[in-house]
């Protein structure tokens, strides 16, 4: 993608050379006068247009009285993200010290009215995939600078923690664990900000029981697209509260959140087992997520294994029966790995083994493929960071990540798997493929996130990495082509699939994504961000283009 670099302060401070006025008496050819007049007219039109579009933008931003600061020079680092495919250069980066800094900046841009081009994007940890936290020629707010409130854990019967939206989940975990507590619902990777995941949903192996992270928030502080600072919850300004949760940053910048906590366990029994039959695999997953007394974490992944190589799905796990396990042959089949975890405290070491055995007994996995591990709770939750460190050391973290995340209705997941694993991704995958079901009853239908219309639906995450110089099956183009084939199939087969972390570039596709919820989404946008200032990188609305 072409990277356009605009440096507006330079453009506007450059001295304009004055034109010399000709002496009135000197004779001028008539056509010279006409040309000169035309040129003058043209120049004044350009000047007028420039002043209309960019009228004092940088200088007026410079006059803002902030505790933090706006940086107009070092902006390149926010023009990239984890996806490594989009680079949109902003005009400035706001490093806020206080909530007021963000409110002042947004209010100023709101007061500039619809003729200013300026937009504002909150940037959490920049782990978006397609430029969602970027703002071309706008202001990017570096949310990690915002340190208020200082994280505060509250105990009692219904414990919670008050955090700044720029806090990373890993830090919330560390702080709440000092009080023997922890949030209930997670993402697989914790080096993401509260504001970033709450703007999407925040889904992991605990979501079947607790719902996504957006179901575990008591209260928010939000700055709307008019620069107003508003506290909201399910009982106070409830429409804004629900709009913002899963709202893709469209309705306000979250500055603070109150997150529900539960007692943190000491340790985790972490278990993986294989299936060769998709129906048996999903039946067992669905049995587990529907049972009252079950594991605390339920996920799964696909091992595409035609090359004969078994992935490292069991590294750092021990086989329950080493002899049997050594005889297991994958025969190049596509396999499905069920991954579960049971939390426990040190005093329960004796009973936990029995408990796990009881939970495993009705399952129909390949018996020689039961692998176990025991880790601390924090190591379990922060497990992806271990892979991050390894990949970074090999230079494989900062590569393009053409990820595709889909939410698939339960009744269609078999048709989906048949086509995708039978035809589209037959030979190889370019990264992990997660698959696990969740219960819709744990999702709040008043939030903005869009999910399938069935009681159980699956998260299917194709977490591909591309090799930058490749032109083969691991190239960006090839992976994007495969993603498109998957999406085209979903559409032509009418599977009722919804994208998670959705990415569309045309409003008609966004309309189709939201379906019957589109009108409500537009109504919320016109109520809370009528000038369409916020989160332009999602490409849902465009500033100064009327709603349709
Ligand atoms: P950013 O990328 O900085 O922002 C994301 C969007 O939210 C942007 O539109 C931005 O403008 C907006 N935004 C950011 N902060 C705020 C705020 N304070 N107020 C309003 N809007 C805001 N997701 C899951 O659900 N489950 C997973 O298991 C999971 N695993 C992941 C693993 C990895 C390695 C990565 C890279 C991502 C994973 N994700 C997962 C996706 C992740 O939740 C999203 O990419 C999330 O947006 C990233 O958070 P961030 O803090 O980097 O947000």
XYZ file of C-alpha atoms and ligand atoms in Angstrom:
601
model
C 0.000 0.000 0.000
C 1.238 3.462 -0.861
C 2.276 5.517 2.150
C 1.407 9.152 1.747
C 3.428 11.497 3.898
C 1.958 14.902 4.628
C 3.789 17.276 6.898
C 1.271 20.017 7.389
C 3.165 22.314 9.772
C 5.949 22.718 7.176
C 3.428 23.252 4.394
C 1.738 26.048 6.275
C 4.777 27.844 7.656
C 6.644 27.939 4.339
C 7.002 31.638 3.271
C 4.927 32.583 0.216
C 6.834 34.750 -2.277
C 4.925 37.974 -3.120
C 4.184 38.664 -6.800
C 5.568 41.947 -8.140
C 2.827 44.342 -9.223
C 3.527 45.656 -12.787
C 3.758 49.425 -13.334
C 0.428 50.843 -14.497
C 2.013 52.762 -17.332
C 3.966 49.908 -18.932
C 2.267 48.594 -22.046
C 1.025 44.952 -21.718
C -0.064 42.654 -24.503
C -3.753 41.851 -23.995
C -3.345 38.029 -23.896
C -0.577 38.338 -21.256
C -3.018 40.190 -19.027
C -5.615 37.478 -19.539
C -3.120 34.704 -18.693
C -1.873 36.584 -15.649
C -5.408 37.180 -14.457
C -6.219 33.533 -14.934
C -3.101 32.476 -12.991
C -3.945 34.832 -10.145
C -7.463 33.460 -10.016
C -6.159 29.896 -10.004
C -3.660 30.603 -7.229
C -6.234 32.334 -5.083
C -8.614 29.390 -5.569
C -5.908 26.958 -4.451
C -5.076 29.166 -1.472
C -8.744 29.423 -0.553
C -9.187 25.670 -0.833
C -6.092 25.038 1.250
C -7.208 27.417 3.935
C -10.675 25.848 3.878
C -9.331 22.307 4.262
C -6.449 22.860 6.612
C -7.447 26.194 8.195
C -4.991 26.684 11.021
C -5.195 23.044 11.962
C -1.743 22.619 13.395
C -1.505 26.076 14.873
C -4.874 25.754 16.581
C -3.865 22.351 17.917
C -0.656 23.915 19.153
C -2.616 26.407 21.243
C -4.315 23.664 23.262
C -3.423 23.743 26.908
C -2.574 20.142 27.793
C -0.841 18.369 30.667
C 0.553 15.935 28.143
C 1.623 16.912 24.623
C 0.971 16.588 20.918
C 3.866 15.386 18.808
C 3.823 16.350 15.119
C 7.192 14.853 14.244
C 7.447 11.328 15.586
C 4.329 9.852 14.090
C 5.618 6.913 12.027
C 5.419 4.366 14.849
C 1.625 4.710 15.108
C 1.231 4.202 11.354
C 1.741 0.460 11.774
C 0.132 -2.389 13.626
C 0.380 -6.124 14.265
C -1.255 -6.898 10.919
C 1.655 -5.195 9.146
C -0.353 -4.452 6.028
C -1.644 -0.890 6.466
C 0.377 2.267 7.066
C -1.598 5.482 7.383
C 0.436 8.437 8.559
C -1.327 10.708 11.065
C -0.767 14.421 11.491
C -0.015 14.178 15.202
C 0.199 11.826 18.139
C -1.392 12.883 21.415
C 0.434 11.646 24.505
C -2.221 12.394 27.130
C -1.397 12.672 30.797
C -4.995 13.123 31.827
C -8.488 12.300 30.624
C -8.979 16.045 30.207
C -6.175 16.141 27.611
C -8.145 13.776 25.397
C -11.431 15.589 26.038
C -9.891 18.990 25.166
C -8.427 17.654 21.921
C -11.649 15.987 20.773
C -13.788 18.959 21.778
C -11.483 21.246 19.803
C -11.788 19.082 16.696
C -15.563 18.819 17.199
C -15.770 22.625 17.379
C -13.823 22.938 14.123
C -16.936 21.503 12.466
C -17.422 19.295 9.429
C -15.012 21.172 7.164
C -11.907 20.122 9.014
C -10.486 16.804 7.869
C -9.220 15.905 11.311
C -10.193 12.585 12.846
C -9.102 10.902 16.082
C -8.114 7.283 16.702
C -7.410 5.796 20.104
C -4.449 3.470 19.922
C -4.185 0.824 22.600
C -1.270 -1.490 21.965
C -1.637 -1.279 18.174
C -2.419 -4.986 17.820
C -5.071 -4.384 15.205
C -4.770 -6.205 11.927
C -5.836 -3.743 9.214
C -5.134 -0.214 10.421
C -8.151 -0.005 12.760
C -6.209 2.135 15.279
C -4.725 4.454 12.629
C -5.947 7.871 11.471
C -4.760 9.157 8.122
C -3.838 12.838 8.621
C -5.635 12.752 11.950
C -4.657 12.581 15.601
C -3.740 9.244 17.165
C -4.144 9.087 20.942
C -1.491 6.967 22.607
C -3.709 5.435 25.295
C -0.845 3.747 27.088
C 0.364 7.199 28.283
C -2.851 7.676 30.214
C -2.024 6.591 33.730
C -5.173 7.604 35.542
C -6.744 6.153 37.540
C -3.984 4.294 39.343
C -5.187 0.696 39.211
C -7.308 -0.021 42.294
C -8.508 -3.426 43.380
C -11.669 -3.624 45.519
C -12.372 -6.838 47.470
C -15.615 -7.952 49.122
C -18.444 -10.102 47.857
C -18.358 -8.713 44.313
C -14.732 -7.729 43.758
C -13.659 -5.444 40.918
C -10.736 -3.383 39.700
C -10.783 0.166 38.351
C -8.299 0.562 35.521
C -7.216 3.018 32.888
C -8.303 1.908 29.406
C -4.662 2.046 28.284
C -3.619 -0.576 30.842
C -2.446 -3.916 29.494
C -4.370 -6.973 30.698
C -1.135 -8.590 31.865
C -0.618 -5.706 34.318
C -4.208 -5.969 35.541
C -3.630 -9.662 36.159
C -0.407 -9.003 38.099
C -1.975 -6.277 40.248
C -5.213 -8.118 41.017
C -3.293 -11.310 41.864
C -1.502 -9.409 44.624
C -4.971 -9.345 46.222
C -5.687 -13.008 45.413
C -8.098 -11.966 42.651
C -8.216 -11.943 38.855
C -10.549 -10.941 35.994
C -12.872 -13.743 34.887
C -12.758 -13.547 31.107
C -9.624 -13.273 28.999
C -8.059 -13.140 25.585
C -5.421 -15.747 24.708
C -2.775 -13.016 24.698
C -2.580 -10.479 27.515
C -0.387 -7.742 26.042
C -3.457 -5.935 24.739
C -5.173 -2.922 26.282
C -8.519 -2.859 28.041
C -9.868 -0.265 25.589
C -8.688 -2.289 22.580
C -10.330 -5.575 23.578
C -13.515 -3.977 24.971
C -13.967 -2.256 21.610
C -14.151 -5.712 20.019
C -15.351 -8.318 22.571
C -12.395 -10.160 24.124
C -12.942 -13.893 23.582
C -11.059 -16.856 24.975
C -11.582 -20.268 26.555
C -13.472 -18.808 29.547
C -16.126 -17.128 27.370
C -18.422 -20.192 27.338
C -18.980 -19.643 31.072
C -18.426 -15.929 31.712
C -19.142 -14.510 28.284
C -16.592 -12.321 26.505
C -14.736 -9.556 28.330
C -17.480 -7.093 27.372
C -19.877 -9.136 29.546
C -17.643 -8.588 32.574
C -17.509 -4.798 32.809
C -19.491 -2.877 35.438
C -18.826 0.700 34.440
C -16.951 2.837 31.935
C -15.791 6.391 31.544
C -16.054 7.477 27.922
C -15.215 10.613 25.917
C -17.720 11.018 23.109
C -17.049 12.452 19.666
C -18.188 15.837 21.027
C -15.500 15.821 23.703
C -17.902 15.141 26.589
C -16.646 12.976 29.458
C -19.444 10.600 30.478
C -19.653 7.877 33.141
C -21.831 5.003 32.034
C -23.000 1.589 33.178
C -25.997 -0.710 32.730
C -27.962 1.724 34.971
C -26.538 5.107 34.009
C -26.304 6.361 30.433
C -26.920 2.750 29.501
C -27.243 3.336 25.769
C -23.726 4.781 25.589
C -22.411 1.960 27.812
C -23.779 -0.743 25.535
C -22.864 1.180 22.370
C -19.207 1.390 23.326
C -18.845 -2.291 24.281
C -17.914 -4.049 21.052
C -18.422 -0.675 19.334
C -15.167 -0.710 17.314
C -14.204 2.650 18.817
C -17.071 4.397 16.973
C -18.941 6.048 19.825
C -16.328 7.227 22.258
C -12.875 6.754 23.643
C -12.973 4.584 26.757
C -10.739 6.127 29.395
C -11.572 4.032 32.466
C -13.193 0.668 33.099
C -14.434 -1.215 36.144
C -13.707 -4.918 35.587
C -15.353 -7.747 37.507
C -12.979 -10.053 39.452
C -13.090 -13.489 41.041
C -10.726 -15.367 43.388
C -7.566 -16.337 41.499
C -6.539 -20.003 41.648
C -2.931 -21.001 42.376
C -2.470 -23.540 39.650
C -3.883 -25.040 36.471
C -4.123 -28.577 35.103
C -3.749 -27.985 31.393
C -4.731 -30.829 29.095
C -4.640 -31.561 25.364
C -6.028 -34.540 23.474
C -6.561 -35.397 19.821
C -9.478 -36.395 17.654
C -9.429 -37.504 14.041
C -13.182 -37.140 13.610
C -14.593 -33.627 13.497
C -18.097 -34.643 14.612
C -16.800 -36.409 17.715
C -14.530 -33.466 18.494
C -17.305 -30.858 18.312
C -19.765 -33.120 20.150
C -17.331 -33.349 23.062
C -16.644 -29.597 23.000
C -20.366 -28.845 23.042
C -20.955 -31.356 25.837
C -18.284 -29.628 27.925
C -19.515 -26.068 27.399
C -23.085 -27.106 28.193
C -22.294 -28.981 31.433
C -22.782 -27.344 34.790
C -19.706 -28.886 36.370
C -16.965 -28.694 33.782
C -13.485 -27.404 32.967
C -12.666 -23.723 33.541
C -11.240 -23.178 30.079
C -12.303 -24.902 26.852
C -10.696 -24.290 23.478
C -9.398 -26.357 20.584
C -7.373 -26.150 17.426
C -6.882 -27.832 14.072
C -3.684 -29.585 13.057
C -3.385 -29.774 9.282
C -0.904 -32.504 8.913
C -0.673 -33.664 5.310
C 3.066 -33.026 5.260
C 3.448 -35.853 7.787
C 4.871 -33.488 10.378
C 2.987 -33.355 13.648
C 3.046 -29.791 14.929
C 4.446 -28.966 18.316
C 1.031 -29.290 19.949
C 2.430 -31.459 22.755
C 5.723 -29.707 23.480
C 5.903 -28.944 27.219
C 3.089 -31.490 27.841
C 3.665 -35.030 29.153
C 1.728 -37.987 27.789
C -0.510 -39.644 30.357
C 0.531 -43.010 28.974
C 4.000 -42.578 27.456
C 4.134 -46.068 25.948
C 0.807 -45.794 24.139
C 1.580 -42.228 23.088
C 4.807 -43.280 21.414
C 2.804 -45.617 19.171
C 0.452 -42.927 17.966
C 0.796 -42.264 14.224
C -0.929 -39.310 12.685
C -0.751 -40.756 9.139
C -0.903 -37.260 7.758
C -4.527 -36.801 8.769
C -6.083 -33.501 9.728
C -6.460 -33.721 13.491
C -8.452 -31.740 16.006
C -6.968 -30.946 19.386
C -9.252 -30.334 22.355
C -7.590 -28.088 24.924
C -9.031 -27.753 28.415
C -7.879 -26.483 31.792
C -8.985 -26.967 35.363
C -8.007 -24.407 37.974
C -7.135 -25.458 41.537
C -5.540 -24.275 44.752
C -2.548 -25.832 46.447
C -4.755 -27.419 49.138
C -6.666 -29.371 46.464
C -3.717 -31.234 44.937
C -5.107 -34.638 45.983
C -8.677 -34.208 44.786
C -7.945 -32.406 41.531
C -6.657 -35.524 39.752
C -9.887 -37.375 40.514
C -11.913 -34.368 39.430
C -10.084 -34.131 36.109
C -10.477 -37.859 35.495
C -14.184 -37.582 36.144
C -14.526 -34.726 33.641
C -12.476 -36.571 31.016
C -14.307 -39.887 31.353
C -17.258 -39.198 28.996
C -14.993 -37.824 26.237
C -14.147 -39.767 23.079
C -10.639 -38.609 22.163
C -7.955 -40.958 20.783
C -6.945 -42.569 24.057
C -3.195 -42.562 23.441
C -3.183 -38.814 22.863
C -3.955 -37.450 26.324
C -1.245 -34.977 27.323
C -1.049 -33.097 30.603
C 0.779 -30.198 32.081
C 0.621 -28.332 35.388
C 1.488 -24.647 35.491
C 0.876 -21.579 37.631
C -2.262 -19.586 36.843
C -0.264 -16.615 35.581
C 1.907 -18.808 33.320
C -1.220 -20.404 31.901
C -2.893 -17.086 31.109
C 0.296 -15.505 29.749
C 1.149 -18.545 27.595
C 1.146 -16.787 24.216
C 3.776 -14.337 25.412
C 6.252 -17.242 25.546
C 5.679 -17.787 21.821
C 5.983 -14.054 21.216
C 9.436 -13.973 22.818
C 10.567 -16.932 20.690
C 9.173 -15.473 17.473
C 10.662 -12.050 18.175
C 14.090 -13.586 18.702
C 13.834 -15.134 15.220
C 12.511 -11.945 13.619
C 9.175 -13.669 12.963
C 6.884 -11.460 15.077
C 6.898 -8.348 12.921
C 5.767 -10.021 9.720
C 2.388 -9.509 7.992
C -0.470 -11.218 9.846
C -3.402 -11.729 7.480
C -5.647 -13.142 10.219
C -9.221 -14.168 9.658
C -11.565 -14.595 12.644
C -15.055 -15.945 12.113
C -18.060 -16.650 14.321
C -19.912 -19.641 12.878
C -23.392 -20.857 13.881
C -23.284 -24.335 15.408
C -25.569 -25.844 12.763
C -23.199 -24.731 9.982
C -19.822 -25.563 11.465
C -19.707 -29.050 9.902
C -20.449 -27.737 6.407
C -17.794 -25.081 6.997
C -15.160 -27.590 8.137
C -15.935 -29.949 5.259
C -15.244 -27.266 2.667
C -12.410 -25.429 4.400
C -10.393 -28.430 5.609
C -11.457 -30.658 2.709
C -10.851 -28.212 -0.155
C -9.352 -24.858 0.710
C -6.705 -25.605 3.360
C -5.939 -29.204 2.456
C -2.184 -29.279 2.689
C -0.931 -26.728 5.091
C -1.796 -23.842 7.320
C 0.358 -20.805 7.904
C -0.271 -20.579 11.625
C -2.563 -21.860 14.365
C -6.242 -22.433 13.579
C -8.354 -22.136 16.719
C -11.838 -23.578 17.002
C -14.102 -23.611 20.011
C -17.776 -23.081 20.826
C -19.320 -20.477 23.142
C -22.788 -19.994 24.609
C -24.745 -17.066 23.191
C -26.655 -16.703 26.476
C -23.488 -15.211 27.996
C -23.441 -12.349 25.483
C -25.443 -9.181 26.079
C -27.476 -8.379 22.951
C -27.577 -4.680 23.859
C -23.864 -4.272 23.069
C -22.650 -3.356 19.575
C -20.876 -6.603 18.743
C -22.501 -8.708 16.027
C -22.810 -12.464 16.582
C -24.598 -15.336 14.807
C -28.237 -16.130 15.508
C -27.828 -19.469 17.306
C -27.551 -20.518 20.948
C -24.097 -21.969 20.373
C -21.612 -20.576 17.895
C -17.956 -21.296 17.181
C -14.968 -19.005 17.065
C -12.761 -20.122 14.194
C -9.510 -18.153 14.059
C -7.044 -18.543 11.188
C -3.965 -16.932 12.721
C -1.634 -16.879 9.714
C 1.800 -15.321 9.412
C 3.137 -14.459 5.969
C 6.760 -14.687 4.909
C 7.540 -11.219 3.516
C 9.785 -12.246 0.605
C 7.833 -15.366 -0.366
C 5.805 -15.835 -3.523
C 4.661 -19.335 -2.516
C 1.905 -20.721 -0.288
C 3.237 -18.782 2.703
C 3.143 -15.428 0.894
C 0.793 -12.630 1.908
C -0.999 -12.723 -1.454
C -1.626 -16.440 -1.245
C -2.949 -16.288 2.324
C -5.202 -13.338 1.446
C -6.471 -15.329 -1.529
C -7.261 -18.298 0.713
C -9.028 -16.026 3.209
C -11.107 -14.640 0.366
C -12.027 -18.149 -0.764
C -13.185 -18.945 2.765
C -15.263 -15.753 2.967
C -16.711 -16.280 -0.519
C -17.711 -19.805 0.422
C -19.407 -18.601 3.626
C -21.372 -16.077 1.622
C -22.383 -18.344 -1.253
C -23.386 -21.148 1.135
C -25.386 -18.681 3.305
C -23.785 -19.922 6.505
C -24.760 -16.877 8.587
C -21.101 -16.387 9.561
C -20.008 -13.108 11.174
C -16.485 -11.759 11.092
C -14.899 -11.121 14.490
C -12.443 -8.167 14.470
C -14.359 -7.359 11.261
C -12.681 -5.740 8.297
C -14.574 -4.236 5.367
C -13.769 -1.320 3.136
C -17.220 -0.617 1.675
C -20.195 0.655 3.638
C -22.533 -1.808 1.909
C -20.418 -4.664 3.373
C -20.637 -3.081 6.821
C -24.402 -2.856 6.377
C -24.519 -6.554 5.543
C -22.294 -7.322 8.537
C -24.607 -5.512 10.945
C -27.757 -6.720 9.178
C -30.824 -5.722 11.215
C -28.547 -3.919 13.725
C -27.246 -1.413 11.149
C -29.926 1.212 11.831
C -29.230 1.138 15.562
C -25.500 1.406 14.890
C -26.034 4.482 12.686
C -28.383 6.016 15.259
C -25.764 5.553 17.962
C -23.097 7.061 15.727
C -25.186 10.145 15.030
C -25.916 10.510 18.771
C -22.370 10.132 20.120
C -20.074 11.043 17.221
C -22.193 13.008 14.745
C -19.194 14.412 12.839
C -17.684 10.929 12.463
C -14.433 11.967 14.104
C -13.636 8.724 15.941
C -11.858 5.527 14.843
C -11.653 6.282 11.091
C -9.378 3.261 10.603
C -12.389 0.963 10.897
C -13.640 2.463 7.605
C -17.303 2.291 8.588
C -18.082 5.996 8.320
C -16.252 8.825 6.634
C -15.959 12.301 8.064
C -18.184 14.851 6.306
C -19.931 12.178 4.230
C -23.615 12.023 5.223
C -25.041 8.861 6.787
C -26.718 6.456 4.410
P -5.667 -1.363 19.134
O -5.243 -2.222 18.004
O -4.754 -0.296 19.532
O -7.128 -0.779 18.861
C -8.173 -1.579 18.350
C -9.400 -0.723 18.002
O -9.967 -0.234 19.204
C -9.087 0.505 17.166
O -10.185 0.804 16.355
C -8.883 1.582 18.200
O -9.131 2.874 17.678
C -9.905 1.177 19.246
N -9.487 1.538 20.591
C -8.324 1.284 21.208
N -8.351 1.753 22.459
C -9.560 2.314 22.631
C -10.204 2.991 23.697
N -9.595 3.185 24.858
N -11.452 3.454 23.513
C -12.101 3.262 22.348
N -11.533 2.656 21.303
C -10.292 2.181 21.442
N -8.842 -10.995 20.584
C -9.684 -11.787 21.268
O -10.841 -11.449 21.446
N -9.266 -12.981 21.790
C -7.978 -13.399 21.684
O -7.636 -14.454 22.175
C -7.054 -12.580 20.986
N -5.773 -12.920 20.863
C -4.899 -12.095 20.215
C -3.565 -12.462 20.121
C -2.663 -11.636 19.484
C -1.221 -12.043 19.395
C -3.108 -10.430 18.900
C -2.162 -9.544 18.178
C -4.436 -10.066 18.965
C -5.352 -10.896 19.624
N -6.697 -10.570 19.734
C -7.552 -11.369 20.424
C -7.252 -9.398 19.031
C -7.271 -8.187 19.929
O -8.291 -8.296 20.896
C -7.564 -6.926 19.115
O -6.661 -6.837 18.057
C -7.475 -5.687 19.975
O -8.055 -4.632 19.288
C -6.054 -5.347 20.243
O -5.970 -4.480 21.334
P -5.048 -3.200 21.285
O -5.013 -2.722 22.670
O -3.753 -3.455 20.629
O -5.999 -2.288 20.394
